[in-house]
XYZ file of N, CA, C and O in Angstrom:
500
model
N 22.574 22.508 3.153
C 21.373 22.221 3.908
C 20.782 20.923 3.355
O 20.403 20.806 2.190
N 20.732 19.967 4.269
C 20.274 18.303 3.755
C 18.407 18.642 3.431
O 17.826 19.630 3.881
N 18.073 18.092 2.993
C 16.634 17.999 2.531
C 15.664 17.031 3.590
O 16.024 15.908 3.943
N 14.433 17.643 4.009
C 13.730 16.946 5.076
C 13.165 15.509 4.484
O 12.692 15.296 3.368
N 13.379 14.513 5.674
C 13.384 13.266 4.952
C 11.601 12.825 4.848
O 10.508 13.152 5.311
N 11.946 12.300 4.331
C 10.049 11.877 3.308
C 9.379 10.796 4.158
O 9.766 9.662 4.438
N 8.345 11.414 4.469
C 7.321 9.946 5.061
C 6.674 9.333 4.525
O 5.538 9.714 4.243
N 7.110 8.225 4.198
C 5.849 6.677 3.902
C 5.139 6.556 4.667
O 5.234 7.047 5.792
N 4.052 5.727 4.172
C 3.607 4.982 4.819
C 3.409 3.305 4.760
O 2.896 3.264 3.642
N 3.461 1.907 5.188
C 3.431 1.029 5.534
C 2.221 0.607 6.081
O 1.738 0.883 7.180
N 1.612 -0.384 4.813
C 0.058 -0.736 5.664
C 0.617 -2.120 5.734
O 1.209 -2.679 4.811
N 0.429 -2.506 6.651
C 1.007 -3.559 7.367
C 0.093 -4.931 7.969
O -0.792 -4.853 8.821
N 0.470 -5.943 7.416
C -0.235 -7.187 8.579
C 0.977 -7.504 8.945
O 1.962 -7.243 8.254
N 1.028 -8.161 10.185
C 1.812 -8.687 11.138
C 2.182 -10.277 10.495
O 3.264 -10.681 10.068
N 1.260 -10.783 10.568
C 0.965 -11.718 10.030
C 0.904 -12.739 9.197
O 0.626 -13.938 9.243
N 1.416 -11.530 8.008
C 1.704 -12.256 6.332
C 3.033 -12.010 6.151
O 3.487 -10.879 6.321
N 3.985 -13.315 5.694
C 5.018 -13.134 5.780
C 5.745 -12.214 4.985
O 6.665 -11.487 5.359
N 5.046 -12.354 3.386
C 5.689 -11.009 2.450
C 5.527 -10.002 3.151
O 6.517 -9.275 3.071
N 4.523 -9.488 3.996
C 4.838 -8.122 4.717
C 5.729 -7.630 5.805
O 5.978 -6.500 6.223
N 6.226 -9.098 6.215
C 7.652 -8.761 7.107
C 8.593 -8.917 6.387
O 9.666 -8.506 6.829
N 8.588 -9.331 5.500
C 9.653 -9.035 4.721
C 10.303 -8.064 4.080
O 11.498 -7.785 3.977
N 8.748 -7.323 3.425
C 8.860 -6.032 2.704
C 9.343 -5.159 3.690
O 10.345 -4.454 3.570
N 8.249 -5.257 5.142
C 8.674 -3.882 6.128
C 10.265 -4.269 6.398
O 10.858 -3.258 6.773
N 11.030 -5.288 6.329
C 12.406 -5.733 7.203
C 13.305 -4.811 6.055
O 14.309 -4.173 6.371
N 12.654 -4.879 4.443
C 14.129 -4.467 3.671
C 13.666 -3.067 3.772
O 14.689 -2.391 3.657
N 12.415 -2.106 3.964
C 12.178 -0.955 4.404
C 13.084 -0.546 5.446
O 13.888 0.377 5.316
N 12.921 -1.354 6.640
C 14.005 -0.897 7.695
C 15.419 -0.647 7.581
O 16.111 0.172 8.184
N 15.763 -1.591 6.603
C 16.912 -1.993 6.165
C 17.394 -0.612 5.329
O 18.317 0.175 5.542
N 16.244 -0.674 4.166
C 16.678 0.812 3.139
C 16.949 1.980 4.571
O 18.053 2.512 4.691
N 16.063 2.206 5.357
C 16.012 3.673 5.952
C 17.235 3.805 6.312
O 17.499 5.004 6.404
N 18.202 3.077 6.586
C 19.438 3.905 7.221
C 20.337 4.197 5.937
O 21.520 4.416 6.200
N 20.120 4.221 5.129
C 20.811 4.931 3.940
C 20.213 6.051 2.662
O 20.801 6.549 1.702
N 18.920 6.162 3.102
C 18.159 6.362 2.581
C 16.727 7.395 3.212
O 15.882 6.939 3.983
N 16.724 9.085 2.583
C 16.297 9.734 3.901
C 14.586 9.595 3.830
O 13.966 10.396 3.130
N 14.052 8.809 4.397
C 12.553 8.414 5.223
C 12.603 7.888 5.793
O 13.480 7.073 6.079
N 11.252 8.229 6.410
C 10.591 8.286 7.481
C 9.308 6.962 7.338
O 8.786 6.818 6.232
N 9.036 6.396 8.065
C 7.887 4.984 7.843
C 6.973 5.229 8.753
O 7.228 5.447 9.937
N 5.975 5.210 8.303
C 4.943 5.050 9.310
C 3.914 3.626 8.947
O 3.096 3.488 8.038
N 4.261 2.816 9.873
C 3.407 1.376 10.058
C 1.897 1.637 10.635
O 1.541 2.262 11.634
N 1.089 0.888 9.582
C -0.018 0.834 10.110
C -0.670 -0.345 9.981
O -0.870 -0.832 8.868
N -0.935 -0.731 10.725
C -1.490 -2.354 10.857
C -3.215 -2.290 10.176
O -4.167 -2.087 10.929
N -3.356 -2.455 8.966
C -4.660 -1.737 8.354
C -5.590 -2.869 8.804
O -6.692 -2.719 8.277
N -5.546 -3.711 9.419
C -6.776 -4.368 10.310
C -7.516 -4.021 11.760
O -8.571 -4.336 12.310
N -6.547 -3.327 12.015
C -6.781 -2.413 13.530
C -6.961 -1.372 12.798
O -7.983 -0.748 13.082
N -6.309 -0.938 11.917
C -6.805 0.481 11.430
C -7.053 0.713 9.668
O -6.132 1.068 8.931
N -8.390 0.454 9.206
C -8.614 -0.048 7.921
C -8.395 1.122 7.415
O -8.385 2.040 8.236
N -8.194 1.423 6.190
C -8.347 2.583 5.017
C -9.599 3.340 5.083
O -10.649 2.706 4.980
N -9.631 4.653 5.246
C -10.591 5.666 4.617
C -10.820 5.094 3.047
O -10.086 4.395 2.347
N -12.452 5.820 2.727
C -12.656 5.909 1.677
C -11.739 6.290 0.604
O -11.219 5.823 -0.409
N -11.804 7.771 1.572
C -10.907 8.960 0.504
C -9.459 8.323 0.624
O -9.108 8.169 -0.545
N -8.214 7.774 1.645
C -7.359 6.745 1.256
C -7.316 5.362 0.031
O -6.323 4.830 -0.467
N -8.416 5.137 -0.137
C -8.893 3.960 -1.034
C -8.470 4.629 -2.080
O -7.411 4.253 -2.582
N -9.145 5.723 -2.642
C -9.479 6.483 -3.832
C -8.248 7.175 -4.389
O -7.885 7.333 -5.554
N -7.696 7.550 -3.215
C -6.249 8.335 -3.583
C -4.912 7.001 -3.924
O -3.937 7.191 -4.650
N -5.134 6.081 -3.399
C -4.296 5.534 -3.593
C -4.402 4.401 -4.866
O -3.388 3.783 -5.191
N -5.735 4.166 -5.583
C -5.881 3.629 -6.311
C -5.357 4.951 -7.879
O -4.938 4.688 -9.006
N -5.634 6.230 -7.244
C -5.018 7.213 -8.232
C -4.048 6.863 -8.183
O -3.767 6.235 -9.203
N -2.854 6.944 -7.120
C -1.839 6.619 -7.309
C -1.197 5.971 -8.081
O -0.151 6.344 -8.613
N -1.979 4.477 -8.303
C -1.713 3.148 -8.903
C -2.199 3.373 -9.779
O -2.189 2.276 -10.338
N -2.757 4.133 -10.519
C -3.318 4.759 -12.095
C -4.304 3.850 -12.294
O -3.979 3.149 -13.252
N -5.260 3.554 -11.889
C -6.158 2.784 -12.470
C -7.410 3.174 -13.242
O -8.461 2.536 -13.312
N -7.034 4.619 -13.946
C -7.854 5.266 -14.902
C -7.146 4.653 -16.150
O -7.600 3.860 -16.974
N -6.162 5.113 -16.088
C -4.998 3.999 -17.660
C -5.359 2.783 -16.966
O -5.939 2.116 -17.823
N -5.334 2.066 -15.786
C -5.443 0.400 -16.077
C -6.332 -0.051 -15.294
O -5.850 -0.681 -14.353
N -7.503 0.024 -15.308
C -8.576 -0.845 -14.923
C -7.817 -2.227 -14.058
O -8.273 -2.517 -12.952
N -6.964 -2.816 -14.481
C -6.591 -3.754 -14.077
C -6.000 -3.988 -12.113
O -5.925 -4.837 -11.224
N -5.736 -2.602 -12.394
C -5.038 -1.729 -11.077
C -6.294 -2.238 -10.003
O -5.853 -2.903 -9.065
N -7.505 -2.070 -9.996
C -8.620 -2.451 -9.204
C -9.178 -3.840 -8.647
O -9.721 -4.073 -7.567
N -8.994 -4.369 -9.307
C -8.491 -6.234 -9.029
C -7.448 -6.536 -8.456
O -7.352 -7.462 -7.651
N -6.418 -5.686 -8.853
C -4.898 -6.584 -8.215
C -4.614 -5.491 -6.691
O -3.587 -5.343 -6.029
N -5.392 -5.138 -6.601
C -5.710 -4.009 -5.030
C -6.094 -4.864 -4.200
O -5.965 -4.786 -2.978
N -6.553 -5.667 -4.769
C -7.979 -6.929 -3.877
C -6.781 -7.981 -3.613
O -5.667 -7.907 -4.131
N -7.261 -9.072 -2.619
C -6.411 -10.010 -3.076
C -7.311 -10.977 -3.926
O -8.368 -10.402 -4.188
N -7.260 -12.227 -4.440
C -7.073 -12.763 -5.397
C -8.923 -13.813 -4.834
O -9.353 -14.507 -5.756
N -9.462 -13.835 -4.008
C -10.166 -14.150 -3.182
C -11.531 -12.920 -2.856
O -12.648 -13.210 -2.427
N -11.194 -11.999 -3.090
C -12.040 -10.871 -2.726
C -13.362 -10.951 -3.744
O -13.205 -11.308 -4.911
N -14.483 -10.646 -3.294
C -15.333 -10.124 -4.293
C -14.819 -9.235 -5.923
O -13.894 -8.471 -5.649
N -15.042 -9.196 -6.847
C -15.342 -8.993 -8.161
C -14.882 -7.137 -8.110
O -15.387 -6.600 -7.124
N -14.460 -6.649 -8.555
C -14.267 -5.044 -8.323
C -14.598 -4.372 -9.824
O -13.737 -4.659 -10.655
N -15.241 -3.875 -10.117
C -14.815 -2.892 -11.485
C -15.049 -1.504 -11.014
O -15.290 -0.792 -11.990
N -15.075 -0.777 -9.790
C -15.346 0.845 -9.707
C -14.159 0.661 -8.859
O -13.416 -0.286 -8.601
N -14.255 2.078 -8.465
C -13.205 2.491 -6.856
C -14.514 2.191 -6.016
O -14.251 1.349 -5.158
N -15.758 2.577 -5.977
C -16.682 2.092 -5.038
C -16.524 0.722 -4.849
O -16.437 0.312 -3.692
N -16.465 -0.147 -5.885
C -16.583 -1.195 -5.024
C -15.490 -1.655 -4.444
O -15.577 -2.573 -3.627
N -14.479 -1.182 -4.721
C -13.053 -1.633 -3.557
C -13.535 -0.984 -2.411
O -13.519 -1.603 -1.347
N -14.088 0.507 -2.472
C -14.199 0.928 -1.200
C -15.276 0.204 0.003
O -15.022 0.100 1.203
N -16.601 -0.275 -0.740
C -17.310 -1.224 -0.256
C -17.038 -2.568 0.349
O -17.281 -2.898 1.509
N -16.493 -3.308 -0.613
C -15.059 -4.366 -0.080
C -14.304 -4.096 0.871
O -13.843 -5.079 1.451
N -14.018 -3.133 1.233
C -12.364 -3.230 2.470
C -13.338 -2.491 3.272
O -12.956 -2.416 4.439
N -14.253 -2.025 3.099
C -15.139 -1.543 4.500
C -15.747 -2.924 5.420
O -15.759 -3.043 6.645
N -16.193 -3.812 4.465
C -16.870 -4.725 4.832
C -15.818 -5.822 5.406
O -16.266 -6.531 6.307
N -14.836 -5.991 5.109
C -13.433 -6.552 5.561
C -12.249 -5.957 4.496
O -12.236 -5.837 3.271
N -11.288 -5.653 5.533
C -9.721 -4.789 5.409
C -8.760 -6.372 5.043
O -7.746 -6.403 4.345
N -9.285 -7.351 5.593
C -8.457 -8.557 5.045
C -7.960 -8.625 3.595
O -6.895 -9.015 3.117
N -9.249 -8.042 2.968
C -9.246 -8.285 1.501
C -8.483 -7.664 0.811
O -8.230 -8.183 -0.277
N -7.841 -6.390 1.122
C -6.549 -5.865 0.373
C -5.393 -6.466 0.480
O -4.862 -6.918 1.495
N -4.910 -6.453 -0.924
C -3.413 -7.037 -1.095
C -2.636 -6.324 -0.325
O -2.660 -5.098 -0.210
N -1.791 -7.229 0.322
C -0.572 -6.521 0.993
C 0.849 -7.160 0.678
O 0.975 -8.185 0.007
N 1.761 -6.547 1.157
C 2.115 -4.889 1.958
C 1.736 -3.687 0.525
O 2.018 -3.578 -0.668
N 1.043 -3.057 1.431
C 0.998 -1.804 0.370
C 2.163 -0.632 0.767
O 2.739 -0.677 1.854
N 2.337 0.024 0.139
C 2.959 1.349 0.595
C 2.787 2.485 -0.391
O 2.652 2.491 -1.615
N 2.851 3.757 0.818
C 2.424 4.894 -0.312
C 3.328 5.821 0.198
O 3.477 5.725 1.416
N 4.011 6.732 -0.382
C 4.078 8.081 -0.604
C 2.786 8.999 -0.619
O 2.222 9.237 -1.687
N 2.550 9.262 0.002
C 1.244 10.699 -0.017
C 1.860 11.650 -1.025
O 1.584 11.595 -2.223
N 2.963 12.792 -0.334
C 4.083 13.363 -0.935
C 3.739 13.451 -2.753
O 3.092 14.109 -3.568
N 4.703 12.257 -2.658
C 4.710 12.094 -4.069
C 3.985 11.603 -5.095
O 4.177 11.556 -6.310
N 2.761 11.100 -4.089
C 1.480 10.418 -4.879
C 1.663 9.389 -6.029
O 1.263 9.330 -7.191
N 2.597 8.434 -5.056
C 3.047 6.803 -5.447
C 2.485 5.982 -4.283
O 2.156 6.238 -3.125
N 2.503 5.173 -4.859
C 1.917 3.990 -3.991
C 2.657 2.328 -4.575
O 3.158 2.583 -5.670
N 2.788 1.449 -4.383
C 3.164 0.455 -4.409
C 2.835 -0.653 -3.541
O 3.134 -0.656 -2.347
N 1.940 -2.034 -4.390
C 1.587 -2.540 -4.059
C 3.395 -3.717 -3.785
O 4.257 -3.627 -4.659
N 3.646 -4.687 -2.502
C 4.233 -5.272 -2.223
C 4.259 -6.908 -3.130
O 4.751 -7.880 -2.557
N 3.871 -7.000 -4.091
C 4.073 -8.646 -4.193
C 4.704 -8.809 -5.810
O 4.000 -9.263 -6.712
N 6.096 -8.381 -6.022
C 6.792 -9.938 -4.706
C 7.268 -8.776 -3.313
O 6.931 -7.622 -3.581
N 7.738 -8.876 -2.390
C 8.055 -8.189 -1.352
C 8.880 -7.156 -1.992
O 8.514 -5.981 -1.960
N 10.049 -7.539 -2.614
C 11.364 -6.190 -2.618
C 10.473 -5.092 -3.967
O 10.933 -3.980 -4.226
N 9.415 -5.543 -4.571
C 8.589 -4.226 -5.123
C 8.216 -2.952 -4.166
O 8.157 -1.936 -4.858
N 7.897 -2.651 -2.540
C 8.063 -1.658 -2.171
C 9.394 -0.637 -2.321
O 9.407 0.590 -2.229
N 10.667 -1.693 -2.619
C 11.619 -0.683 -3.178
C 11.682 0.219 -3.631
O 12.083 1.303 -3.208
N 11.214 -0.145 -4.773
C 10.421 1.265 -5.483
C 9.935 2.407 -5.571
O 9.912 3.158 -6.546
N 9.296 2.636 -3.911
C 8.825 3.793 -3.440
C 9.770 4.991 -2.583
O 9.665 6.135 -2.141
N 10.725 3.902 -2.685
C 12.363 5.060 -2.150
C 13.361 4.839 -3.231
O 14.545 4.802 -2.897
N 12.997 4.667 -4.661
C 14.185 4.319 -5.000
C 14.922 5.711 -5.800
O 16.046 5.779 -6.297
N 13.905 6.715 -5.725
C 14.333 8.432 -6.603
C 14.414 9.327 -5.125
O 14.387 10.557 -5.160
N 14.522 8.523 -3.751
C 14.622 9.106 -2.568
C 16.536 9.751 -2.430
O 16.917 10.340 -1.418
């Protein structure tokens, strides 16, 4: 009996080229590799709070503070809480680094830069 295949997710700009890149070797992994992707274009559809929060768990940013800055892109307002990322990407979704990707599941997340770092999130798939 094969094992049910795992859904990602893909927060996605259209737009930025590392993120077609990342989503192209995603596409690329899925046919050898059992998941499932779900694209979400997080400017049409920004992050929940409670998404913010879970996924900065993900990225451990209780061990690394550092994790909360490099969420942002490099341009964003100043961050030291999870509130204020969450305040930030409410006020504009531009401001998160992308491509992100998460595992819910497995409660990983992976930020994309350089692009083939979403690898990572299928690579014990």
């Amino acid at each position: 009996m094969s094992a049910a295949a795992r859904t990602i997710t893909f927060f996605h700009n259209p737009r930025c080229s590392t993120s077609r890149n990342a989503l192209k070797m995603l596409q690329e992994r899925s046919v050898s590799t059992p998941f499932t992707m779900d694209t979400v274009e997080y400017l049409k559809n920004p992050l929940t709070n409670d998404q913010v929060r879970d996924i900065l768990t993900f990225l451990n940013y209780s061990e690394n503070p550092a994790v909360l800055t490099e969420f942002l892109r490099k341009d964003a307002p100043k961050a030291t809480t999870v509130e204020d990322v969450q305040a930030i990407l409410a006020e504009d979704p531009a401001l998160m680094q992308r491509p992100l990707v998460v595992d819910w599941a497995a409660k990983k997340a992976v930020i994309g830069r350089p692009a083939d770092a979403v690898l990572e999130i299928v690579s014990d798939l």
